[in-house]
PDB file of C-alpha atoms and ligand atoms in Angstrom:
ATOM      1  CA  UNK A 253     227.620  63.198-129.149  1.00  0.00           C
ATOM      2  CA  UNK A 254     230.158  64.935-126.933  1.00  0.00           C
ATOM      3  CA  UNK A 255     227.871  67.704-125.650  1.00  0.00           C
ATOM      4  CA  UNK A 256     225.402  65.103-124.395  1.00  0.00           C
ATOM      5  CA  UNK A 257     228.102  62.925-122.812  1.00  0.00           C
ATOM      6  CA  UNK A 258     229.548  65.951-121.013  1.00  0.00           C
ATOM      7  CA  UNK A 259     226.100  66.801-119.654  1.00  0.00           C
ATOM      8  CA  UNK A 260     225.545  63.216-118.482  1.00  0.00           C
ATOM      9  CA  UNK A 261     228.926  63.223-116.698  1.00  0.00           C
ATOM     10  CA  UNK A 262     228.219  66.585-115.080  1.00  0.00           C
ATOM     11  CA  UNK A 263     224.577  66.147-114.044  1.00  0.00           C
ATOM     12  CA  UNK A 264     223.718  62.449-114.235  1.00  0.00           C
ATOM     13  CA  UNK A 265     223.230  60.491-111.015  1.00  0.00           C
ATOM     14  CA  UNK A 266     223.479  56.738-110.839  1.00  0.00           C
ATOM     15  CA  UNK A 267     220.790  55.138-108.704  1.00  0.00           C
ATOM     16  CA  UNK A 268     220.858  51.598-107.358  1.00  0.00           C
ATOM     17  CA  UNK A 269     219.521  49.086-109.882  1.00  0.00           C
ATOM     18  CA  UNK A 270     221.520  50.490-112.815  1.00  0.00           C
ATOM     19  CA  UNK A 271     219.228  53.480-113.290  1.00  0.00           C
ATOM     20  CA  UNK A 272     220.653  56.758-114.530  1.00  0.00           C
ATOM     21  CA  UNK A 273     218.834  59.824-113.261  1.00  0.00           C
ATOM     22  CA  UNK A 274     218.956  62.759-115.667  1.00  0.00           C
ATOM     23  CA  UNK A 275     216.074  64.815-114.319  1.00  0.00           C
ATOM     24  CA  UNK A 276     217.968  68.095-114.661  1.00  0.00           C
ATOM     25  CA  UNK A 277     217.982  68.075-118.477  1.00  0.00           C
ATOM     26  CA  UNK A 278     215.817  65.268-119.911  1.00  0.00           C
ATOM     27  CA  UNK A 279     213.284  63.623-117.591  1.00  0.00           C
ATOM     28  CA  UNK A 280     211.901  66.504-115.518  1.00  0.00           C
ATOM     29  CA  UNK A 281     213.564  69.820-116.259  1.00  0.00           C
ATOM     30  CA  UNK A 282     214.434  70.081-119.959  1.00  0.00           C
ATOM     31  CA  UNK A 283     217.567  71.749-121.315  1.00  0.00           C
ATOM     32  CA  UNK A 284     216.011  73.168-124.474  1.00  0.00           C
ATOM     33  CA  UNK A 285     219.304  74.084-126.119  1.00  0.00           C
ATOM     34  CA  UNK A 286     220.709  70.623-125.533  1.00  0.00           C
ATOM     35  CA  UNK A 287     217.465  69.078-126.829  1.00  0.00           C
ATOM     36  CA  UNK A 288     217.769  71.225-129.946  1.00  0.00           C
ATOM     37  CA  UNK A 289     221.277  69.880-130.527  1.00  0.00           C
ATOM     38  CA  UNK A 290     219.991  66.326-129.923  1.00  0.00           C
ATOM     39  CA  UNK A 291     217.142  66.891-132.383  1.00  0.00           C
ATOM     40  CA  UNK A 292     219.535  68.271-134.996  1.00  0.00           C
ATOM     41  CA  UNK A 293     221.741  65.200-134.631  1.00  0.00           C
ATOM     42  CA  UNK A 294     218.807  62.821-135.199  1.00  0.00           C
ATOM     43  CA  UNK A 295     217.598  64.909-138.145  1.00  0.00           C
ATOM     44  CA  UNK A 296     221.061  64.795-139.719  1.00  0.00           C
ATOM     45  CA  UNK A 297     221.356  61.024-139.313  1.00  0.00           C
ATOM     46  CA  UNK A 298     217.920  60.356-140.814  1.00  0.00           C
ATOM     47  CA  UNK A 299     217.871  63.202-143.361  1.00  0.00           C
ATOM     48  CA  UNK A 300     217.769  60.837-146.343  1.00  0.00           C
ATOM     49  CA  UNK A 301     215.462  58.199-144.856  1.00  0.00           C
ATOM     50  CA  UNK A 302     212.203  59.631-146.232  1.00  0.00           C
ATOM     51  CA  UNK A 303     210.714  60.159-142.765  1.00  0.00           C
ATOM     52  CA  UNK A 304     207.078  61.333-142.813  1.00  0.00           C
ATOM     53  CA  UNK A 305     206.450  61.216-139.042  1.00  0.00           C
ATOM     54  CA  UNK A 306     208.230  60.781-135.739  1.00  0.00           C
ATOM     55  CA  UNK A 307     206.677  58.304-133.321  1.00  0.00           C
ATOM     56  CA  UNK A 308     207.543  58.542-129.636  1.00  0.00           C
ATOM     57  CA  UNK A 309     206.208  57.793-126.168  1.00  0.00           C
ATOM     58  CA  UNK A 310     204.997  60.358-123.616  1.00  0.00           C
ATOM     59  CA  UNK A 311     206.422  62.125-121.796  1.00  0.00           C
ATOM     60  CA  UNK A 312     210.212  62.160-122.022  1.00  0.00           C
ATOM     61  CA  UNK A 313     210.371  61.235-125.704  1.00  0.00           C
ATOM     62  CA  UNK A 314     208.450  64.335-126.725  1.00  0.00           C
ATOM     63  CA  UNK A 315     211.122  67.035-126.302  1.00  0.00           C
ATOM     64  CA  UNK A 316     213.859  65.398-128.421  1.00  0.00           C
ATOM     65  CA  UNK A 317     211.222  64.335-130.964  1.00  0.00           C
ATOM     66  CA  UNK A 318     209.833  67.830-131.433  1.00  0.00           C
ATOM     67  CA  UNK A 319     213.335  69.208-131.936  1.00  0.00           C
ATOM     68  CA  UNK A 320     214.126  66.587-134.584  1.00  0.00           C
ATOM     69  CA  UNK A 321     210.712  67.187-136.187  1.00  0.00           C
ATOM     70  CA  UNK A 322     211.426  70.899-136.575  1.00  0.00           C
ATOM     71  CA  UNK A 323     214.472  70.036-138.681  1.00  0.00           C
ATOM     72  CA  UNK A 324     212.850  67.208-140.647  1.00  0.00           C
ATOM     73  CA  UNK A 325     209.655  69.262-141.077  1.00  0.00           C
ATOM     74  CA  UNK A 326     207.362  66.414-140.088  1.00  0.00           C
ATOM     75  CA  UNK A 327     204.772  65.959-137.305  1.00  0.00           C
ATOM     76  CA  UNK A 328     205.358  64.107-134.044  1.00  0.00           C
ATOM     77  CA  UNK A 329     202.888  61.506-132.790  1.00  0.00           C
ATOM     78  CA  UNK A 330     203.304  60.422-129.190  1.00  0.00           C
ATOM     79  CA  UNK A 331     201.827  57.231-127.837  1.00  0.00           C
ATOM     80  CA  UNK A 332     199.787  57.834-124.710  1.00  0.00           C
ATOM     81  CA  UNK A 333     200.223  55.823-121.551  1.00  0.00           C
ATOM     82  CA  UNK A 334     196.710  56.634-120.343  1.00  0.00           C
ATOM     83  CA  UNK A 335     193.636  56.819-122.483  1.00  0.00           C
ATOM     84  CA  UNK A 336     192.434  60.384-122.859  1.00  0.00           C
ATOM     85  CA  UNK A 337     188.743  61.253-122.436  1.00  0.00           C
ATOM     86  CA  UNK A 338     188.793  62.811-125.879  1.00  0.00           C
ATOM     87  CA  UNK A 339     190.315  59.693-127.429  1.00  0.00           C
ATOM     88  CA  UNK A 340     187.140  58.203-128.812  1.00  0.00           C
ATOM     89  CA  UNK A 341     188.437  56.998-132.160  1.00  0.00           C
ATOM     90  CA  UNK A 342     189.873  53.562-132.813  1.00  0.00           C
ATOM     91  CA  UNK A 343     193.274  52.929-131.331  1.00  0.00           C
ATOM     92  CA  UNK A 344     196.437  51.059-132.147  1.00  0.00           C
ATOM     93  CA  UNK A 345     197.763  49.722-128.851  1.00  0.00           C
ATOM     94  CA  UNK A 346     200.501  47.622-127.275  1.00  0.00           C
ATOM     95  CA  UNK A 347     201.513  46.556-123.795  1.00  0.00           C
ATOM     96  CA  UNK A 348     204.873  47.849-122.509  1.00  0.00           C
ATOM     97  CA  UNK A 349     206.690  46.745-119.377  1.00  0.00           C
ATOM     98  CA  UNK A 350     208.506  49.661-117.775  1.00  0.00           C
ATOM     99  CA  UNK A 351     211.945  48.893-116.382  1.00  0.00           C
ATOM    100  CA  UNK A 352     212.058  51.928-114.094  1.00  0.00           C
ATOM    101  CA  UNK A 353     208.456  51.710-112.849  1.00  0.00           C
ATOM    102  CA  UNK A 354     208.311  47.886-112.797  1.00  0.00           C
ATOM    103  CA  UNK A 355     204.786  47.832-114.185  1.00  0.00           C
ATOM    104  CA  UNK A 356     203.060  47.245-117.503  1.00  0.00           C
ATOM    105  CA  UNK A 357     201.347  50.070-119.347  1.00  0.00           C
ATOM    106  CA  UNK A 358     198.997  49.907-122.264  1.00  0.00           C
ATOM    107  CA  UNK A 359     200.237  52.492-124.781  1.00  0.00           C
ATOM    108  CA  UNK A 360     198.047  53.728-127.597  1.00  0.00           C
ATOM    109  CA  UNK A 361     197.844  55.960-130.653  1.00  0.00           C
ATOM    110  CA  UNK A 362     194.684  57.004-132.445  1.00  0.00           C
ATOM    111  CA  UNK A 363     194.292  55.424-135.859  1.00  0.00           C
ATOM    112  CA  UNK A 364     193.767  58.956-137.182  1.00  0.00           C
ATOM    113  CA  UNK A 365     197.467  59.796-136.858  1.00  0.00           C
ATOM    114  CA  UNK A 366     199.336  56.878-138.454  1.00  0.00           C
ATOM    115  CA  UNK A 367     198.759  55.100-141.730  1.00  0.00           C
ATOM    116  CA  UNK A 368     200.358  52.704-144.195  1.00  0.00           C
ATOM    117  CA  UNK A 369     201.828  55.609-146.193  1.00  0.00           C
ATOM    118  CA  UNK A 370     204.003  56.648-143.236  1.00  0.00           C
ATOM    119  CA  UNK A 371     207.734  56.102-142.892  1.00  0.00           C
ATOM    120  CA  UNK A 372     208.522  56.489-139.211  1.00  0.00           C
ATOM    121  CA  UNK A 373     211.461  57.515-137.110  1.00  0.00           C
ATOM    122  CA  UNK A 374     210.925  56.139-133.598  1.00  0.00           C
ATOM    123  CA  UNK A 375     212.565  58.268-130.887  1.00  0.00           C
ATOM    124  CA  UNK A 376     212.859  57.635-127.156  1.00  0.00           C
ATOM    125  CA  UNK A 377     214.852  59.043-124.249  1.00  0.00           C
ATOM    126  CA  UNK A 378     216.383  55.744-123.017  1.00  0.00           C
ATOM    127  CA  UNK A 379     216.938  52.291-124.433  1.00  0.00           C
ATOM    128  CA  UNK A 380     217.382  49.577-121.801  1.00  0.00           C
ATOM    129  CA  UNK A 381     215.620  46.262-122.410  1.00  0.00           C
ATOM    130  CA  UNK A 382     213.896  47.523-125.544  1.00  0.00           C
ATOM    131  CA  UNK A 383     210.324  47.071-124.331  1.00  0.00           C
ATOM    132  CA  UNK A 384     209.220  50.639-125.054  1.00  0.00           C
ATOM    133  CA  UNK A 385     210.632  50.514-128.593  1.00  0.00           C
ATOM    134  CA  UNK A 386     209.062  47.085-129.193  1.00  0.00           C
ATOM    135  CA  UNK A 387     205.679  48.544-128.183  1.00  0.00           C
ATOM    136  CA  UNK A 388     206.130  51.449-130.603  1.00  0.00           C
ATOM    137  CA  UNK A 389     207.193  49.041-133.367  1.00  0.00           C
ATOM    138  CA  UNK A 390     204.051  47.013-132.715  1.00  0.00           C
ATOM    139  CA  UNK A 391     201.917  50.140-133.089  1.00  0.00           C
ATOM    140  CA  UNK A 392     203.726  51.021-136.345  1.00  0.00           C
ATOM    141  CA  UNK A 393     203.063  47.516-137.594  1.00  0.00           C
ATOM    142  CA  UNK A 394     199.371  47.735-136.724  1.00  0.00           C
ATOM    143  CA  UNK A 395     199.198  50.929-138.812  1.00  0.00           C
ATOM    144  CA  UNK A 396     201.022  49.219-141.693  1.00  0.00           C
ATOM    145  CA  UNK A 397     203.663  51.969-141.478  1.00  0.00           C
ATOM    146  CA  UNK A 398     207.326  51.439-142.312  1.00  0.00           C
ATOM    147  CA  UNK A 399     209.943  52.101-139.605  1.00  0.00           C
ATOM    148  CA  UNK A 400     213.110  53.615-141.101  1.00  0.00           C
ATOM    149  CA  UNK A 401     215.012  53.657-137.833  1.00  0.00           C
ATOM    150  CA  UNK A 402     215.221  54.317-134.154  1.00  0.00           C
ATOM    151  CA  UNK A 403     216.817  57.331-132.488  1.00  0.00           C
ATOM    152  CA  UNK A 404     217.764  57.021-128.821  1.00  0.00           C
ATOM    153  CA  UNK A 405     219.138  59.785-126.621  1.00  0.00           C
ATOM    154  CA  UNK A 406     220.819  57.475-124.064  1.00  0.00           C
ATOM    155  CA  UNK A 407     221.328  53.753-124.639  1.00  0.00           C
ATOM    156  CA  UNK A 408     222.316  51.550-121.726  1.00  0.00           C
ATOM    157  CA  UNK A 409     224.638  49.342-123.734  1.00  0.00           C
ATOM    158  CA  UNK A 410     224.994  46.790-120.941  1.00  0.00           C
ATOM    159  CA  UNK A 411     221.295  45.951-121.177  1.00  0.00           C
ATOM    160  CA  UNK A 412     219.992  43.823-124.051  1.00  0.00           C
ATOM    161  CA  UNK A 413     217.606  46.186-125.914  1.00  0.00           C
ATOM    162  CA  UNK A 414     220.104  47.622-128.404  1.00  0.00           C
ATOM    163  CA  UNK A 415     221.509  44.259-129.487  1.00  0.00           C
ATOM    164  CA  UNK A 416     218.021  42.759-129.735  1.00  0.00           C
ATOM    165  CA  UNK A 417     216.793  45.547-132.036  1.00  0.00           C
ATOM    166  CA  UNK A 418     219.964  45.575-134.190  1.00  0.00           C
ATOM    167  CA  UNK A 419     219.718  41.790-134.578  1.00  0.00           C
ATOM    168  CA  UNK A 420     216.277  42.330-136.061  1.00  0.00           C
ATOM    169  CA  UNK A 421     218.008  44.410-138.752  1.00  0.00           C
ATOM    170  CA  UNK A 422     216.721  47.717-137.402  1.00  0.00           C
ATOM    171  CA  UNK A 423     218.841  50.838-137.677  1.00  0.00           C
ATOM    172  CA  UNK A 424     219.416  52.098-134.125  1.00  0.00           C
ATOM    173  CA  UNK A 425     221.211  55.438-133.674  1.00  0.00           C
ATOM    174  CA  UNK A 426     222.048  56.228-130.054  1.00  0.00           C
ATOM    175  CA  UNK A 427     223.665  59.562-129.239  1.00  0.00           C
ATOM    176  CA  UNK A 428     225.329  58.312-126.047  1.00  0.00           C
ATOM    177  CA  UNK A 429     225.924  54.673-125.212  1.00  0.00           C
ATOM    178  CA  UNK A 430     226.672  53.791-121.619  1.00  0.00           C
ATOM    179  CA  UNK A 431     228.965  50.841-121.174  1.00  0.00           C
ATOM    180  CA  UNK A 432     228.601  50.522-117.423  1.00  0.00           C
ATOM    181  CA  UNK A 433     227.080  52.086-114.322  1.00  0.00           C
ATOM    182  CA  UNK A 434     229.001  49.745-112.032  1.00  0.00           C
ATOM    183  CA  UNK A 435     230.081  51.141-108.667  1.00  0.00           C
ATOM    184  CA  UNK A 436     227.831  54.126-109.431  1.00  0.00           C
ATOM    185  CA  UNK A 437     230.396  55.278-112.059  1.00  0.00           C
ATOM    186  CA  UNK A 438     229.334  56.248-115.581  1.00  0.00           C
ATOM    187  CA  UNK A 439     231.475  54.958-118.448  1.00  0.00           C
ATOM    188  CA  UNK A 440     230.674  55.323-122.143  1.00  0.00           C
ATOM    189  CA  UNK A 441     231.108  52.967-125.035  1.00  0.00           C
ATOM    190  CA  UNK A 442     232.904  54.791-127.822  1.00  0.00           C
ATOM    191  CA  UNK A 443     231.226  53.493-130.971  1.00  0.00           C
ATOM    192  CA  UNK A 444     228.797  50.804-131.983  1.00  0.00           C
ATOM    193  CA  UNK A 445     228.848  48.551-135.021  1.00  0.00           C
ATOM    194  CA  UNK A 446     225.603  49.029-136.964  1.00  0.00           C
TER     195      UNK A 446
HETATM  196  P1  LIG B 776     213.190  49.725-122.061  1.00  0.00           P
HETATM  197  O1  LIG B 776     211.755  49.669-122.490  1.00  0.00           O
HETATM  198  O2  LIG B 776     214.160  49.838-123.210  1.00  0.00           O
HETATM  199  O3  LIG B 776     213.558  48.642-121.113  1.00  0.00           O
HETATM  200  O4  LIG B 776     213.354  51.033-121.211  1.00  0.00           O
HETATM  201  C1  LIG B 776     213.175  52.270-121.818  1.00  0.00           C
HETATM  202  C2  LIG B 776     212.259  53.140-121.014  1.00  0.00           C
HETATM  203  O5  LIG B 776     212.493  52.979-119.615  1.00  0.00           O
HETATM  204  C3  LIG B 776     212.523  54.574-121.363  1.00  0.00           C
HETATM  205  O6  LIG B 776     211.388  55.095-122.000  1.00  0.00           O
HETATM  206  C4  LIG B 776     212.781  55.261-120.029  1.00  0.00           C
HETATM  207  O7  LIG B 776     211.645  56.000-119.680  1.00  0.00           O
HETATM  208  C5  LIG B 776     212.936  54.171-119.008  1.00  0.00           C
HETATM  209  N1  LIG B 776     214.332  53.927-118.556  1.00  0.00           N
HETATM  210  C6  LIG B 776     215.020  52.766-118.656  1.00  0.00           C
HETATM  211  N2  LIG B 776     216.210  52.851-118.058  1.00  0.00           N
HETATM  212  C7  LIG B 776     216.289  54.101-117.557  1.00  0.00           C
HETATM  213  C8  LIG B 776     217.300  54.798-116.809  1.00  0.00           C
HETATM  214  O8  LIG B 776     218.380  54.294-116.466  1.00  0.00           O
HETATM  215  N3  LIG B 776     217.023  56.083-116.484  1.00  0.00           N
HETATM  216  C9  LIG B 776     215.859  56.709-116.831  1.00  0.00           C
HETATM  217  N4  LIG B 776     215.713  57.978-116.471  1.00  0.00           N
HETATM  218  N5  LIG B 776     214.882  56.075-117.527  1.00  0.00           N
HETATM  219  C10 LIG B 776     215.101  54.781-117.888  1.00  0.00           C
END
């Protein structure tokens, strides 16, 4: 997605440890127009997949998910990283190791919001080692829901998450795939074999 790649080139900062900082449009401040375009792109790719709900992870997965949900006309469920005081129902949960924070988080979704009738589109902001997506897949599995595919805003193609998920036969659609952040330079991979 050219608009997204242009924005990454213009505003992305590479931090030591192969981390891309995109706080100006995705992870802190949100460029709503860009997120709308991102959401439209996901909705177009999964238009015929029979999606009933989008499943994401708070907080940075929510904006692109809501934009895609507006087009697909489905609700968004976001997994929480901290248990809410009002969350007194039974929970689906999974443990996720965060690459950027270097810590494990228990993520959870109330059983009230996912069921075996659901066909899910999982959306997240970044795909690196695939731990966040694996946690969401585990929650989907606990609910007995089907996962039709995974939509990623920025995939770090030099880390193993994308290949690991595609090898499992999952459909992974990433709108920008980064080939390398070496020498603090951003280069993109042009296309990916599904
Ligand atoms: P994974 O679980 O695939 O290893 O990492 C995905 C999660 O880690 C995403 O939800 C995102 O929050 C965070 N993440 C991983 N790599 C980066 C990065 O380079 N930049 C930013 N901003 N977040 C990242």
